[in-house]
Every structure is written in structure tokens, then in C-alpha cells.
Coordinates of C-alpha atoms and ligand atoms in Angstrom, one line a residue:
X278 CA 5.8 18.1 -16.2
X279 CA 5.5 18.5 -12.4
X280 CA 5.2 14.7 -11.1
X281 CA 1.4 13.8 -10.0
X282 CA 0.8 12.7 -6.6
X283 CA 0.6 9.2 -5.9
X284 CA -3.0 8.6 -5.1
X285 CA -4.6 5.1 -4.7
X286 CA -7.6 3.6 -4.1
X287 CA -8.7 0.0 -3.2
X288 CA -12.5 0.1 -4.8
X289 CA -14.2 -3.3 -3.0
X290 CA -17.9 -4.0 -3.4
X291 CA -19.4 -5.1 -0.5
X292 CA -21.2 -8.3 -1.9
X293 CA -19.5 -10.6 1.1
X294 CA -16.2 -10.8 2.4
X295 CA -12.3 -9.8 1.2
X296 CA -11.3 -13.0 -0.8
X297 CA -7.4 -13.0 -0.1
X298 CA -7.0 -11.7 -3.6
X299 CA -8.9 -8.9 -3.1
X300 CA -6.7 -8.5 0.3
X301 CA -3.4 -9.1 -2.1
X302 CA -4.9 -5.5 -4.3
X303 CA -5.3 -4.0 -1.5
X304 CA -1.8 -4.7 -0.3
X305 CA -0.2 -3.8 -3.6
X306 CA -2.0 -0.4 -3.9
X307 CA -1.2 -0.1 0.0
X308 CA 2.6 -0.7 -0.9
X309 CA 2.5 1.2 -3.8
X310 CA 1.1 4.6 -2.4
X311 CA 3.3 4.0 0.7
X312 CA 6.6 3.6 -1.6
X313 CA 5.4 6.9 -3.2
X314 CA 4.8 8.8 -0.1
X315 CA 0.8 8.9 -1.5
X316 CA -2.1 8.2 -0.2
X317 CA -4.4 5.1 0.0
X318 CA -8.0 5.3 -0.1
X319 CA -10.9 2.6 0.4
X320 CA -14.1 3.4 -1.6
X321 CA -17.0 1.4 -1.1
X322 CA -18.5 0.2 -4.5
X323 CA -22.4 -0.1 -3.3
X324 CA -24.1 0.7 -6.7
X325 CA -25.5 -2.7 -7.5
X326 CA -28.0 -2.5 -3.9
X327 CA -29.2 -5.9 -5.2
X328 CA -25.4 -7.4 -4.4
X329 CA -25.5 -5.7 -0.9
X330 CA -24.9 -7.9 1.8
X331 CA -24.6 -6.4 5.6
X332 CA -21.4 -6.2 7.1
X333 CA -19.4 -7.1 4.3
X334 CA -17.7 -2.9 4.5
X335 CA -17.7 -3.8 8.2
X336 CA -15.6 -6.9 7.3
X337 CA -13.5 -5.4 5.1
X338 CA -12.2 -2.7 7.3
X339 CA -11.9 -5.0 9.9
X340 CA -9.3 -7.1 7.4
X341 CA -7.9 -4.4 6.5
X342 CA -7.1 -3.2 9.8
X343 CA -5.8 -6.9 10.9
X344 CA -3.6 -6.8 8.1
X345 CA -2.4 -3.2 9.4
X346 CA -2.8 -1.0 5.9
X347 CA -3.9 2.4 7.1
X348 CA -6.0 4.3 5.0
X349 CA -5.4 7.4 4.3
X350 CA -9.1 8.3 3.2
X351 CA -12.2 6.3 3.4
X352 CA -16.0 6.2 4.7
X353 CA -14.3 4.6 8.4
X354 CA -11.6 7.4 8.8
X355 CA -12.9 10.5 6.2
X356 CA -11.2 12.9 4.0
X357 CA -11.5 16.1 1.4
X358 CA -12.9 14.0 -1.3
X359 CA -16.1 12.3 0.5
X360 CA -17.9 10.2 0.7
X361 CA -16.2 7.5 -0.3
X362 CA -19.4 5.2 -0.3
X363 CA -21.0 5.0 -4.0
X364 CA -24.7 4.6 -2.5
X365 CA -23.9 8.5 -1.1
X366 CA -22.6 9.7 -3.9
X367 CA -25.5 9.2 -5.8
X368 CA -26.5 13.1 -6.6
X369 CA -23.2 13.3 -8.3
X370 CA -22.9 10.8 -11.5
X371 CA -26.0 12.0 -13.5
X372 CA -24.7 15.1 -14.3
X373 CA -22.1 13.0 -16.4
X374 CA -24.1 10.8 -17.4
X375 CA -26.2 13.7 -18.9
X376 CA -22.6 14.9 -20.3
X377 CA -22.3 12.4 -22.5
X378 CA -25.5 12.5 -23.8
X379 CA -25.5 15.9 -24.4
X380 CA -22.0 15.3 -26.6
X381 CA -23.4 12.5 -28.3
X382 CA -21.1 9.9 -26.8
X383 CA -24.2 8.2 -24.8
X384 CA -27.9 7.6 -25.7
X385 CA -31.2 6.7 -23.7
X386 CA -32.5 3.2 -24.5
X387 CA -36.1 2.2 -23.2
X388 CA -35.5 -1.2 -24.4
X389 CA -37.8 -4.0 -22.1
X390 CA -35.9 -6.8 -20.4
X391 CA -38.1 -8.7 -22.7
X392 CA -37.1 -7.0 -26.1
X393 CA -33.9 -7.2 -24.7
X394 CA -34.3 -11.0 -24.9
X395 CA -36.2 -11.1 -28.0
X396 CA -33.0 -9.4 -29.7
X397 CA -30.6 -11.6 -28.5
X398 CA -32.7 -14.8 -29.2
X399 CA -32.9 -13.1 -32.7
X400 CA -29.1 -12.8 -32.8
X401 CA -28.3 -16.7 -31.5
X402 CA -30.7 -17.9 -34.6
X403 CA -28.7 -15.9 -36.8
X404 CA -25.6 -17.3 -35.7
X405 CA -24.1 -15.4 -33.7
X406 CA -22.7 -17.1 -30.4
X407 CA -22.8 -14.0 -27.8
X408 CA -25.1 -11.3 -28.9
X409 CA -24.7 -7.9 -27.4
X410 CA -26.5 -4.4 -27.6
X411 CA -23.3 -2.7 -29.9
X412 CA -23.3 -0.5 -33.2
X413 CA -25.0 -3.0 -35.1
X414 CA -27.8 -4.2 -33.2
X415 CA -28.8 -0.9 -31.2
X416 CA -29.9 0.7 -34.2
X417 CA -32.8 -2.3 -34.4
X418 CA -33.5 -1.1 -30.5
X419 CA -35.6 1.4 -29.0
X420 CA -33.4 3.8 -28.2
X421 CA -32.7 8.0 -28.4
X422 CA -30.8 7.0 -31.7
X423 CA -33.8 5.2 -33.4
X424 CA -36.8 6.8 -31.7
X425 CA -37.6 10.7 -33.1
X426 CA -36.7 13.3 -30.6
X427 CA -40.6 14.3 -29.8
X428 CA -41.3 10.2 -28.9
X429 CA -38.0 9.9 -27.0
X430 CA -38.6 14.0 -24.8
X431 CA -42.4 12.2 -24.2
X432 CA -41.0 9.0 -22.7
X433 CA -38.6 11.0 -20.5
X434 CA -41.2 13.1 -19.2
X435 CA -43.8 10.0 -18.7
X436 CA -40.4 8.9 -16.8
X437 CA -40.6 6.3 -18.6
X438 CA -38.1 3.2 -17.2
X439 CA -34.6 4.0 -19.5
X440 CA -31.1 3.2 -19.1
X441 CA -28.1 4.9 -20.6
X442 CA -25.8 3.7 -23.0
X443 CA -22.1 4.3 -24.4
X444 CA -22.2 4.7 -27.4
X445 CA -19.2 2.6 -28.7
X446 CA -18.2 3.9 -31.8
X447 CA -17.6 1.3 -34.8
X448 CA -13.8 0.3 -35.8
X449 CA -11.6 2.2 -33.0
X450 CA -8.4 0.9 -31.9
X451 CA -8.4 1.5 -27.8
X452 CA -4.6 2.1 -26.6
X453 CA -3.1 2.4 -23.4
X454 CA 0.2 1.7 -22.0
X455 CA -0.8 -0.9 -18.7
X456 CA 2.2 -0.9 -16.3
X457 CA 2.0 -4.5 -16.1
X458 CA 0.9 -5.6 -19.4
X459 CA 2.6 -3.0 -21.7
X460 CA 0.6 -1.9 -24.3
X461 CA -3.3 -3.1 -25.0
X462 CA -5.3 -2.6 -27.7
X463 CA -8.7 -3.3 -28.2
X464 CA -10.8 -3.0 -31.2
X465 CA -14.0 -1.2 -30.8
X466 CA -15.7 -3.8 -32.6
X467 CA -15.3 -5.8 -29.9
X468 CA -17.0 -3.8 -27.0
X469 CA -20.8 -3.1 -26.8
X470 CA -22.8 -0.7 -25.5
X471 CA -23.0 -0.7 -22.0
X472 CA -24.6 0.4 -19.6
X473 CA -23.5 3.2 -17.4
X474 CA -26.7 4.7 -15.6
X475 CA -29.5 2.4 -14.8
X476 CA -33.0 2.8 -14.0
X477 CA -33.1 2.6 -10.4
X478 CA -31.1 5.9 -11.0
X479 CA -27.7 4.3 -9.6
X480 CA -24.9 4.6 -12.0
X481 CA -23.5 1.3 -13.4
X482 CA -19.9 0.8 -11.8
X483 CA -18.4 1.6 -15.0
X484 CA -19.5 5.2 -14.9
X485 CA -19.3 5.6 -11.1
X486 CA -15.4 4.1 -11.1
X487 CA -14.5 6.6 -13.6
X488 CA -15.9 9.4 -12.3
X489 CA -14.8 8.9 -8.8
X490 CA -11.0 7.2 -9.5
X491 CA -11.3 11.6 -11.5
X492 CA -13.0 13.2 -8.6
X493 CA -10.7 11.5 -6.3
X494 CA -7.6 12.7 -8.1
X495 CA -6.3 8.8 -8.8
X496 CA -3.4 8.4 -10.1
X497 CA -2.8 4.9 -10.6
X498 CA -5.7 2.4 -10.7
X499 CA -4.0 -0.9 -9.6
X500 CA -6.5 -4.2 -9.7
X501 CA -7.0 -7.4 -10.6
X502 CA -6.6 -9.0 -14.3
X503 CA -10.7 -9.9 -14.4
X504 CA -10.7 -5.8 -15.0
X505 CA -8.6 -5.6 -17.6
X506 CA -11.3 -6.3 -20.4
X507 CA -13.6 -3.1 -18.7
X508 CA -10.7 -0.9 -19.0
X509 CA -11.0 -0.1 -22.3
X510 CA -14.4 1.1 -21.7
X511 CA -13.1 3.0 -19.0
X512 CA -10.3 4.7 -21.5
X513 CA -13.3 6.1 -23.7
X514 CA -14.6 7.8 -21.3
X515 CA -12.2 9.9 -19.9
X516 CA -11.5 10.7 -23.0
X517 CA -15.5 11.4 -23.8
X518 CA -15.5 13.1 -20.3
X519 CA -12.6 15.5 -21.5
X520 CA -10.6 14.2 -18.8
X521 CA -7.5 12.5 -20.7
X522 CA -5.2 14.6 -18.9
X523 CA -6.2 13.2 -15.7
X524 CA -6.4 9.9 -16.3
X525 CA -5.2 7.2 -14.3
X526 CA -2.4 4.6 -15.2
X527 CA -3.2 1.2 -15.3
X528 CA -2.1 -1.5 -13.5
X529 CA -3.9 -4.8 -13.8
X530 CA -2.7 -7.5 -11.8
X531 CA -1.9 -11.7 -12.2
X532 CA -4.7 -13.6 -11.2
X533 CA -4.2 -15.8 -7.7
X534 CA -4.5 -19.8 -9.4
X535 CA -5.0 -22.5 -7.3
X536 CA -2.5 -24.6 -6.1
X537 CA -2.4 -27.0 -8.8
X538 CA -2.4 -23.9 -11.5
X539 CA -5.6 -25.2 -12.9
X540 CA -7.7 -22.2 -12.7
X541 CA -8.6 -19.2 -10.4
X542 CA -8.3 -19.9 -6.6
X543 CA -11.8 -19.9 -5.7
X544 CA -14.0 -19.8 -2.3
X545 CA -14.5 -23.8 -2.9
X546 CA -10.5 -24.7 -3.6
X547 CA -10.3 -23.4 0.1
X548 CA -13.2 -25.6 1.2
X549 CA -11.9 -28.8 -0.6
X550 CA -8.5 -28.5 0.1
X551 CA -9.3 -27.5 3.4
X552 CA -7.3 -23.6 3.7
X553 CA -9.2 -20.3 4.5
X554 CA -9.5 -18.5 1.5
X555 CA -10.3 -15.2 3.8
X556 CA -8.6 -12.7 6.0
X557 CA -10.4 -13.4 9.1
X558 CA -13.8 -15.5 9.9
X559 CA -17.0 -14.5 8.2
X560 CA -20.2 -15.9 8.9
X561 CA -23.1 -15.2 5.9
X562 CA -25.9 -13.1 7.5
X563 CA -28.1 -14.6 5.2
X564 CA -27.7 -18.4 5.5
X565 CA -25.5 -18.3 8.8
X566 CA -22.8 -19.9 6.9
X567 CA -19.1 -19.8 7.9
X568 CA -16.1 -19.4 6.6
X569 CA -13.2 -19.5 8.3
X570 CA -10.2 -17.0 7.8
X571 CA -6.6 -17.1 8.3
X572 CA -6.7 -14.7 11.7
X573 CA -9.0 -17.1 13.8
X574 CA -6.4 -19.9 12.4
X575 CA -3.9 -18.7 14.5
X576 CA -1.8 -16.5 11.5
X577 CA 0.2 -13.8 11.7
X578 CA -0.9 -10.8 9.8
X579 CA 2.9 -9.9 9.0
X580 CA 2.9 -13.4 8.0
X581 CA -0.1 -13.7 5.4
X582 CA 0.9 -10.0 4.3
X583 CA 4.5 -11.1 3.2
X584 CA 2.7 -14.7 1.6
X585 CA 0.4 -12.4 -0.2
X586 CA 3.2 -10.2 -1.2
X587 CA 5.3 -13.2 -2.9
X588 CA 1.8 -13.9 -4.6
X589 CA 3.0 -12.0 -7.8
X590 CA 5.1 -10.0 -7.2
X591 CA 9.1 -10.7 -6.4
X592 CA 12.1 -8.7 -5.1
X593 CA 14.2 -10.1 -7.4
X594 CA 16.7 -11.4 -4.5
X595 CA 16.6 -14.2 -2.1
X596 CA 15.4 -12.7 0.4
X597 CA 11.5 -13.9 1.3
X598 CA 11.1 -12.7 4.6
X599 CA 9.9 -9.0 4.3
X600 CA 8.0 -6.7 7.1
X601 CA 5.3 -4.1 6.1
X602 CA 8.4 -1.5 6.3
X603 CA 10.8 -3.7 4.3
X604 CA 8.0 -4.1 1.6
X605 CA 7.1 -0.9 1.3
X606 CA 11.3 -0.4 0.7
X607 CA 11.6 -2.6 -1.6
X608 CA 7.9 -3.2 -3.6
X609 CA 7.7 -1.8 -7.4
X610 CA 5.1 -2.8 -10.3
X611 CA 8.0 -3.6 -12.1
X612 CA 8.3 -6.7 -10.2
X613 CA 4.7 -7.3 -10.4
X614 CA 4.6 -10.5 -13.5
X615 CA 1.8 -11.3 -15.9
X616 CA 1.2 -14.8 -15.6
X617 CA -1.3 -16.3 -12.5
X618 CA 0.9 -16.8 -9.0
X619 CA 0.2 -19.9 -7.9
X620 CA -1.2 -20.0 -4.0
X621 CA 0.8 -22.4 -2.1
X622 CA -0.9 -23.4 1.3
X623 CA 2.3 -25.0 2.8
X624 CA 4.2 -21.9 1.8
X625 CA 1.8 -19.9 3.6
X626 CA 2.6 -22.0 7.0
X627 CA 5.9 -21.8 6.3
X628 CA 5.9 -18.0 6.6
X629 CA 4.1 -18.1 9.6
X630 CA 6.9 -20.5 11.0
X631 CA 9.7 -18.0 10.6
X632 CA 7.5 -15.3 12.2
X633 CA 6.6 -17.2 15.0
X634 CA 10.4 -17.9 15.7
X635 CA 11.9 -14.6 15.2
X636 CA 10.1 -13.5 18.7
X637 CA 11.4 -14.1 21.6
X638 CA 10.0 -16.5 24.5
X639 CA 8.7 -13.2 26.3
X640 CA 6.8 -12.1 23.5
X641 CA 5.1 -15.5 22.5
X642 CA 4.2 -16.0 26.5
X643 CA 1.5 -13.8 26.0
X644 CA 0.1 -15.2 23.1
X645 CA 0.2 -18.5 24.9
X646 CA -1.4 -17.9 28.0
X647 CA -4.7 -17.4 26.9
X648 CA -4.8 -21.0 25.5
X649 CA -3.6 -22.4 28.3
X650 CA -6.5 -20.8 30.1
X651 CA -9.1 -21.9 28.1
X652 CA -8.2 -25.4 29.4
X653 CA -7.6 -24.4 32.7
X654 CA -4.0 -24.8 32.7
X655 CA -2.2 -22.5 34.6
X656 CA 2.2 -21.3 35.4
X657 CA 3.8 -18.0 35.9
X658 CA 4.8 -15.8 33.0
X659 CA 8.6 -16.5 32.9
X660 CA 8.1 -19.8 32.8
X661 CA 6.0 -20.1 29.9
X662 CA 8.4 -17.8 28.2
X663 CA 11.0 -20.5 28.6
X664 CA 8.4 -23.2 27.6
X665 CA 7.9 -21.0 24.2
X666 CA 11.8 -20.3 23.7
X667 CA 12.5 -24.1 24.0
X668 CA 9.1 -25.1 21.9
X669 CA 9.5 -22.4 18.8
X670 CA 11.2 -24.4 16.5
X671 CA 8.8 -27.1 16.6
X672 CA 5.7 -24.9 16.5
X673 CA 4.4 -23.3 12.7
X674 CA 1.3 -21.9 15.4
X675 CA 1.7 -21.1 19.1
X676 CA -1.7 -23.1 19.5
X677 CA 1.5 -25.7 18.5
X678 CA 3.4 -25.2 21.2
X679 CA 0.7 -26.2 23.7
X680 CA -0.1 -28.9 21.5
X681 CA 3.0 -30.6 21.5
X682 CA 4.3 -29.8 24.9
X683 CA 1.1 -29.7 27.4
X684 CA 2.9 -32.1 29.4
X685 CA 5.0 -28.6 30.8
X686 CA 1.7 -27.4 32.4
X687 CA 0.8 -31.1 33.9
X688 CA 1.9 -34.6 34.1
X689 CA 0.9 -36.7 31.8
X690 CA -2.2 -38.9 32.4
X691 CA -1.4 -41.5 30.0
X692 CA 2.3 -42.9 27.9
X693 CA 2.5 -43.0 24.2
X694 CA 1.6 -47.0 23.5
X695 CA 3.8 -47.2 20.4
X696 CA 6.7 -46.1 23.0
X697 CA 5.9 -48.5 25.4
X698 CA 5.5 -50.9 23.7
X699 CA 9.1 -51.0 21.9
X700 CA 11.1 -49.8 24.6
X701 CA 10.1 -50.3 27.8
X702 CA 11.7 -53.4 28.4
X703 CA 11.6 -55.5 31.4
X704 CA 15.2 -54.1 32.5
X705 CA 13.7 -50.7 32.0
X706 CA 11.8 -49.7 35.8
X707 CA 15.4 -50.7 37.1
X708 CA 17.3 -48.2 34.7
X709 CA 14.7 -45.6 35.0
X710 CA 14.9 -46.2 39.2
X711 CA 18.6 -46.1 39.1
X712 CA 18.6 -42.7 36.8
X713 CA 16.6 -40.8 39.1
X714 CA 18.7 -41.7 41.5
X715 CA 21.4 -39.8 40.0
X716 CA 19.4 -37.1 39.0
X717 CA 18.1 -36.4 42.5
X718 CA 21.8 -36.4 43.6
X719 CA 22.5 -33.5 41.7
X720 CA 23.2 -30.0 42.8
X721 CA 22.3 -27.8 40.0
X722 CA 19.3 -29.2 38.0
X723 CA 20.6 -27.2 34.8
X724 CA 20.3 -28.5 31.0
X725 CA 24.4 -29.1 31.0
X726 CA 24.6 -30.7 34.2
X727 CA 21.3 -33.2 33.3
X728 CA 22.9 -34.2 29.7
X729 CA 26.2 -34.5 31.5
X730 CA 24.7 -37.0 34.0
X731 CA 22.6 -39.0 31.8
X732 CA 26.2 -39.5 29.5
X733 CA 27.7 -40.7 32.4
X734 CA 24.9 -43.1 33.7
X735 CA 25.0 -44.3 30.2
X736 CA 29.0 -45.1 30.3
X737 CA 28.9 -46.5 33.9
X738 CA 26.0 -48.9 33.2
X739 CA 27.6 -49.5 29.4
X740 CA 24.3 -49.0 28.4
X741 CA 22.9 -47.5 25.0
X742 CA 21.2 -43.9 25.1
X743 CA 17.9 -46.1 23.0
X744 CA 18.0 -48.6 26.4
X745 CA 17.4 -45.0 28.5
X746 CA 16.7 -42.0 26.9
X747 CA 12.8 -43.3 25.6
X748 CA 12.0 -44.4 28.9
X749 CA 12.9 -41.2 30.3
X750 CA 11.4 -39.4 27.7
X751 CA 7.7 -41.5 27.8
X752 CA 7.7 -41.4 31.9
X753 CA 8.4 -37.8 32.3
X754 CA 6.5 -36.2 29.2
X755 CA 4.1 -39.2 28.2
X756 CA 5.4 -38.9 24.8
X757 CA 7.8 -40.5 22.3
X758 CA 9.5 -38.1 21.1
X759 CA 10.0 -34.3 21.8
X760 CA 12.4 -31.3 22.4
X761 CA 15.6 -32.0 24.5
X762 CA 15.3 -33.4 27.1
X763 CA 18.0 -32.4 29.2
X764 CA 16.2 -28.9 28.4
X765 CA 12.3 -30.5 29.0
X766 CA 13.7 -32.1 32.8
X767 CA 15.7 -28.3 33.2
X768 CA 12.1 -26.6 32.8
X769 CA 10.3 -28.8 34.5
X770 CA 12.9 -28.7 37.6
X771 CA 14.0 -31.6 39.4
X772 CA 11.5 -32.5 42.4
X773 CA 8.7 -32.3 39.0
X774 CA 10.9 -34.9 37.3
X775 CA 11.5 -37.2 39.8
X776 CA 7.7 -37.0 41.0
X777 CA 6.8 -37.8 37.5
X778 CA 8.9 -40.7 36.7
X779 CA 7.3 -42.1 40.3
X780 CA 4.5 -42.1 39.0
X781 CA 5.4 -43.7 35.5
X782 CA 6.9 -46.6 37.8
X783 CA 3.9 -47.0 38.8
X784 CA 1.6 -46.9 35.9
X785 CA 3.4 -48.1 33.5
X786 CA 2.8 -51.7 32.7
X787 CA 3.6 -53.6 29.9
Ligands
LIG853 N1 -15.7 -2.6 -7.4 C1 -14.7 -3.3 -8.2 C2 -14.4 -4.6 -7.5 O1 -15.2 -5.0 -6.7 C3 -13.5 -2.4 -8.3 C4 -12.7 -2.7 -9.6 C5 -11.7 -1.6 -9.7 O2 -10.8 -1.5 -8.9 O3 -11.8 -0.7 -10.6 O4 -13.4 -5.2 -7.7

């Protein structure tokens, strides 16, 4: 059999913004159709208008976008198989719809939201803990099943308020082979009757996935575990539909747990335990509140993209640092597990680390500068390179590097107390007098030719490098600990140095 082209989608409703599982879907479908050479669509799930919020499709293509998956087809960049927004695809899922009723698989039911009630208060008296609409209860219902033809024809053309129903047939075994999960079954007994056109005229997004993920030539529907109960649904009805040759394989992926395992990571673990639990910032257009996202935090898309990658899925090597390209090399559903991934906030940082120090001091300048601007700090593009080279392995953020070593864009306006307070001794303004002495004797102001006069000083004067080097450090950077500072007093060149530990001379006081 000729091998099917690798078609994906990432199906997102657009009730409020990409929770980083939804992002991890997306990436796995992303990886997936990339792997394959396929293609990777977005399709806007709008059906339920009453879960519409504005801007969430904005936001998610925005995400998307930060965390650099193309797509291939969607409502921002088109293609053959539009539109890829439910809400404008309206005019084509009744015709299906109509399909199944016409082959028996689907009825019309006119049941009342109270009826509805009424049954399944009758049901929890009887005993029975979650009533559903199903084989045994719809035939007490008003429906095209129970109703005579005439009554039901007269209610449809009084257009009459109606939903329509799968008829789930009693004592089926439901099989299919999930890529992830190996084989399910489900017992027909267990599924009801749902819903799969509404009133409002909308498909339900049971009938509107299917018909699309067929429409849309999917291949593989890859999503997360909370799907894996509707799927069985979904089964029926491409087989109902006639479409079993087309359908789909199933993938259904681990949920995301919280740190602590207990439980799905939800919007609130992120609030309590104080980590974005989005892509990018979001702000709630209907009660203006925010949420902030791992972009605006100062993260590295590569980095989040490889966190969320390890978030289930594993290459079955040591390796952990993977770009989009490498992923794409190396990612297979095989690898994908079963059992919840576990988020792990300081893993996350970690990641971000090891980006930030694979670039160079040129290519983190830029990132820095505009922080430095923003308060009013100012210095010329190679030096902030070398400020960045020499700060990198301290930093997890380059917001970091200014943080820890602001002192390279101006003397410090006050000295670290604790520092002060332990080490500057009473023989310490005559030490720190008599090393800048030295310093300002030498030629080359170079990190070799500091540490090789401060070793020196410290032999001539038989002193120890804890009766010198904190003074040094607290007068010239204000701090009490720091980078090297043979390569801090290098940077900051040698008239800056020597100004500076005036100044502590000074100010200083015990
Ligand atoms: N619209 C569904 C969601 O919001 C899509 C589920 C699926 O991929 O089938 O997750």
C-alpha cells in the first residue's frame, strides 16, 4: 500500500491562551510532520461561540510563531483545504450530520434542557451515580426514535429547537491500535449518546473534528491524554461516515503533572509556585487579568521548545540539549511514554542556562543593550560583548548579567555591608593604597599581568589573598563576591580601577 502522507494538525480552541501543554502538542505534531517531510496545520476549533474569547487565535499564532513552528496551512497563512476556522466552515458539517441520520447511525432529539434534567434526576433516585442520554434511557426521550415519523417531520418543519444524536449502539467492543497506548478498547456500553449537531446549528466538536481531521486528509491525530476517552466516539464515526480507510492514527499523549506529580499542571500550580504556565504574556480581555508567559520572562524559545520536548518524550541517549533541527532528527512517537512527565521549573532554567552560554559575547551584546538603556546606562558594543563573555556563566537570563555585574556600566554608589564589615580591617586602606600603587605602575593592564601583580603584592607583603582580594573586590565593584577579578579590573581598564578604589578610600568607613 502506497505510504500516506504525513499530515498533521494542531486543533486549539480559542477559549484563552496556549497553556504550555497545549504548546508541548503543538510541538510534537510540529516534530512529527517535520520528521516525515509532512505538513502541519493549525485549525481553529470555534464551535462552542459561548467559549470564544478575543484574541486568544491571535495569541496562539503569536506563540506559535515565538516558538518558531511554521505552519504549513492555517487561517494566518492559508492553503487548499480552507478555512481552517470551524466558525467558517459552518455550511459544511450538516450534510453529515444529515448522513448519519439518513443511515440510521444518528437521531433528532427535541428533548428540553428541563426534561433533560428531569431524566437524569430520575436516573440519580434510581441509583445510578452518572446518568447519561445512552441506549437505555433515550428510548424514555423525545426523540426521532420514540416520536412517530408524522410528529417528528412536524416539529422539524415548526423548526422546532433539536439536537442530533449518535446513536451508540448497545454491547460493541470499540478497537484501535493508539501509537502510544497500544491497543484500546472500549465497551459501547460505556459511551452515550452525544451530541454532534446542536441547535444553534454549529456542529458539536466531535462531529466537526472528524469531519475536518477527513476533509483535511489527516493522517495522524496526535493530542493530549484528556482526548483519549472521545476517541472512541470518534472511531464510530468514521466508520458510520464510510471513511475507515481514511482514518487517522492515534496518538494520545502523557499528561504534563505538576511538579510534585500530584495532579495535572494547572493555570493555579504556576500561580502558587510562582512559574508562567504560558508561552508568552496574556492579559484576559474580559477581566484585564494577567498572566505572565515564559517569553516576557526573559526565555529562550529554543530553550522552552527543548524543556517541552523532554516533557514526555526522550531520545533515549544522554544527550538533552537538542535544537529545533536536531529534534526534528531525532523525535519519534516511539519515544513518546504513557505515564504523566513531570514539569520541573528548575529544569526549565537550567535549559535556558546552557542556551544563554552557547552564544558568544557578540551575540548576547545585543540582547543586553536594551536593558541597559532602559536604566540609562550606556558603553560601546564591544565592550558589552566582553562584559557578556566574562558574565555568561554566572547568568541563567541576560537580564542576569546586568543584574550581577551593573557595577561594569558605573561605579558603585554603595559597598556590600556584610563585606565590610568582615574584611575591611583597619590595615586594609593601607593595603588597598599600596596595591594600587602597583597596579598603576603597570604597563599592560591585561587579566595575566593584574593576577600576576596581585600574586606578587601578596608574596612581598607576606600577606594572605583573604587580607586583599575582598577589599579589592568591595572597593572596585561594591560587591562581595563576583567574576574574576583580574578579568573585572582588565574590563574595566586601569585609570577606571584606580579611580574607583579612590573613591572607596574615601567612602568607606567602618
Ligand atoms: N479542540 C480540541 C482542543 O481544544 C482539539 C482536540 C483534538 O486535537 O482533537 O484541544
Amino acid at each position: 500500500m502506497e505510504q500516506r502522507r504525513v499530515r498533521v494538525r494542531f486543533a486549539p480552541s480559542p477559549t484563552g491562551p496556549l497553556h504550555m501543554g497545549g504548546v508541548r502538542t503543538a510541538l510534537y505534531n510540529y516534530l512529527f510532520a517535520k520528521k516525515h517531510g509532512g505538513d502541519f496545520l493549525l485549525r481553529i476549533e470555534d464551535t462552542d461561540q459561548s467559549r470564544y474569547v478575543s484574541g486568544a487565535e491571535q495569541y496562539i499564532v503569536d506563540a506559535l510563531a515565538w516558538c518558531q513552528m511554521g505552519i504549513d496551512e492555517g487561517a494566518s497563512v492559508g492553503g487548499e483545504n480552507g478555512p481552517y476556522r470551524q466558525s467558517e466552515r459552518k455550511p459544511m458539517y450538516k450534510q453529515y450530520a444529515d448522513q448519519l441520520i439518513e443511515s440510521g447511525y444518528a437521531y433528532y432529539a427535541f428533548d428540553t434542557p428541563e426534561e433533560l434534567n428531569e431524566m437524569r434526576e430520575r436516573m440519580k433516585s434510581a441509583g445510578v451515580a452518572s446518568p447519561q442520554y445512552n441506549a437505555v434511557t433515550r428510548s424514555g426521550m423525545k426523540n426521532s426514535l420514540t416520536l412517530p415519523a408524522e410528529e417528528v417531520q412536524k416539529r422539524l418543519n415548526a423548526n422546532e429547537k433539536h439536537v442530533i444524536r449518535i446513536k451508540m449502539p448497545r454491547n460493541e467492543d470499540v478497537k484501535f491500535e493508539d501509537v502510544i497506548r497500544g491497543w484500546v478498547s472500549v465497551n459501547t456500553n460505556n459511551l452515550d449518546d452525544k451530541v454532534l449537531f446542536k441547535s444553534d446549528g454549529m456542529p458539536t466538536y466531535h462531529l466537526a473534528n472528524v469531519v475536518d481531521d477527513y476533509l483535511m486528509n489527516i493522517s495522524h491525530v496526535i493530542r493530549g491524554e484528556e482526548w483519549l476517552p472521545s476517541a472512541p466516539l470518534h472511531v464510530l464515526l468514521y466508520q458510520y461516515l464510510g471513511w475507515d480507510t481514511h482514518m487517522p492514527k492515534f496518538a494520545h499523549l502523557p499528561l504534563i503533572l505538576r511538579p510534585d506529580g500530584n495532579g495535572k499542571l494547572s493555570k493555579r500550580d504556576g500561580d502558587r509556585l510562582g512559574f508562567p504556565v504560558f508561552p508568552t504574556n496574556w492579559t484576559n480581555p474580559e477581566t484585564g487579568e494577567k498572566s505572565s508567559g515564559y517569553r516576557e520572562r526573559g526565555y529562550y524559545p529554543e530553550a522552552f521548545n527543548n524543556m517541552l520536548a523532554f516533557l514526555g518524550w526522550n531520545p533515549g541517549t544522554t544527550k538533552e540539549l537538542f535544537t529545533m533541527d536536531e529534534l526534528i532528527e531525532s523525535f519519534s512517537l516511539d519515544r513518546v511514554g504513557r505515564a504523566g512527565a513531570k514539569f520541573d521549573f528548575d529544569k526549565t532554567n537550567w535549559f535556558n542556562q546552557q542556551y544563554l552560554r552557547k552564544q558568544s559575547g557578540e551575540e548576547l551584546a545585543p540582547q543586553l543593550k536594551p536593558l541597559l538603556a532602559e536604566v540609562g546606562l550606556v558603553a560601546d558594543d564591544s565592550y558589552v560583548a566582553n562584559v557578556c563573555e566574562l558574565m555568561k556563566e554566572r547568568a541563567t537570563f541576560v537580564k542576569d548579567i546586568l543584574k550581577e555585574g551593573r557595577y561594569f556600566f558605573e561605579a558603585p554608589t554603595s559597598y556590600d555591608e556584610k563585606t565590610i564589615k568582615k574584611k575591611w580591617k583597619e590595615s586594609t586602606p593601607e593595603i588597598i593604597t599600596e596595591l594600587r600603587d602597583l597596579l598603576g605602575s603597570l604597563n599592560s593592564f591585561d587579566p595575566e599581568s593584574i593576577g600576576a601583580c596581585f600574586k606578587i603584592f601578596l608574596e612581598e607583603k607576606g600577606l594572605g589573598f583573604g587580607a586583599v582580594m575582598p577589599g579589592f573586590r568591595v572597593s572596585v565593584t561594591g560587591l562581595g563576591a563576583g567574576a574574576s577579578m583580574n578579568e573585572i579590573a582588565a574590563l574595566l581598564g586601569k585609570d577606571e580601577v584606580l579611580k574607583r578604589i579612590n573613591i572607596a578610600l574615601k567612602t568607606i568607613k567602618k
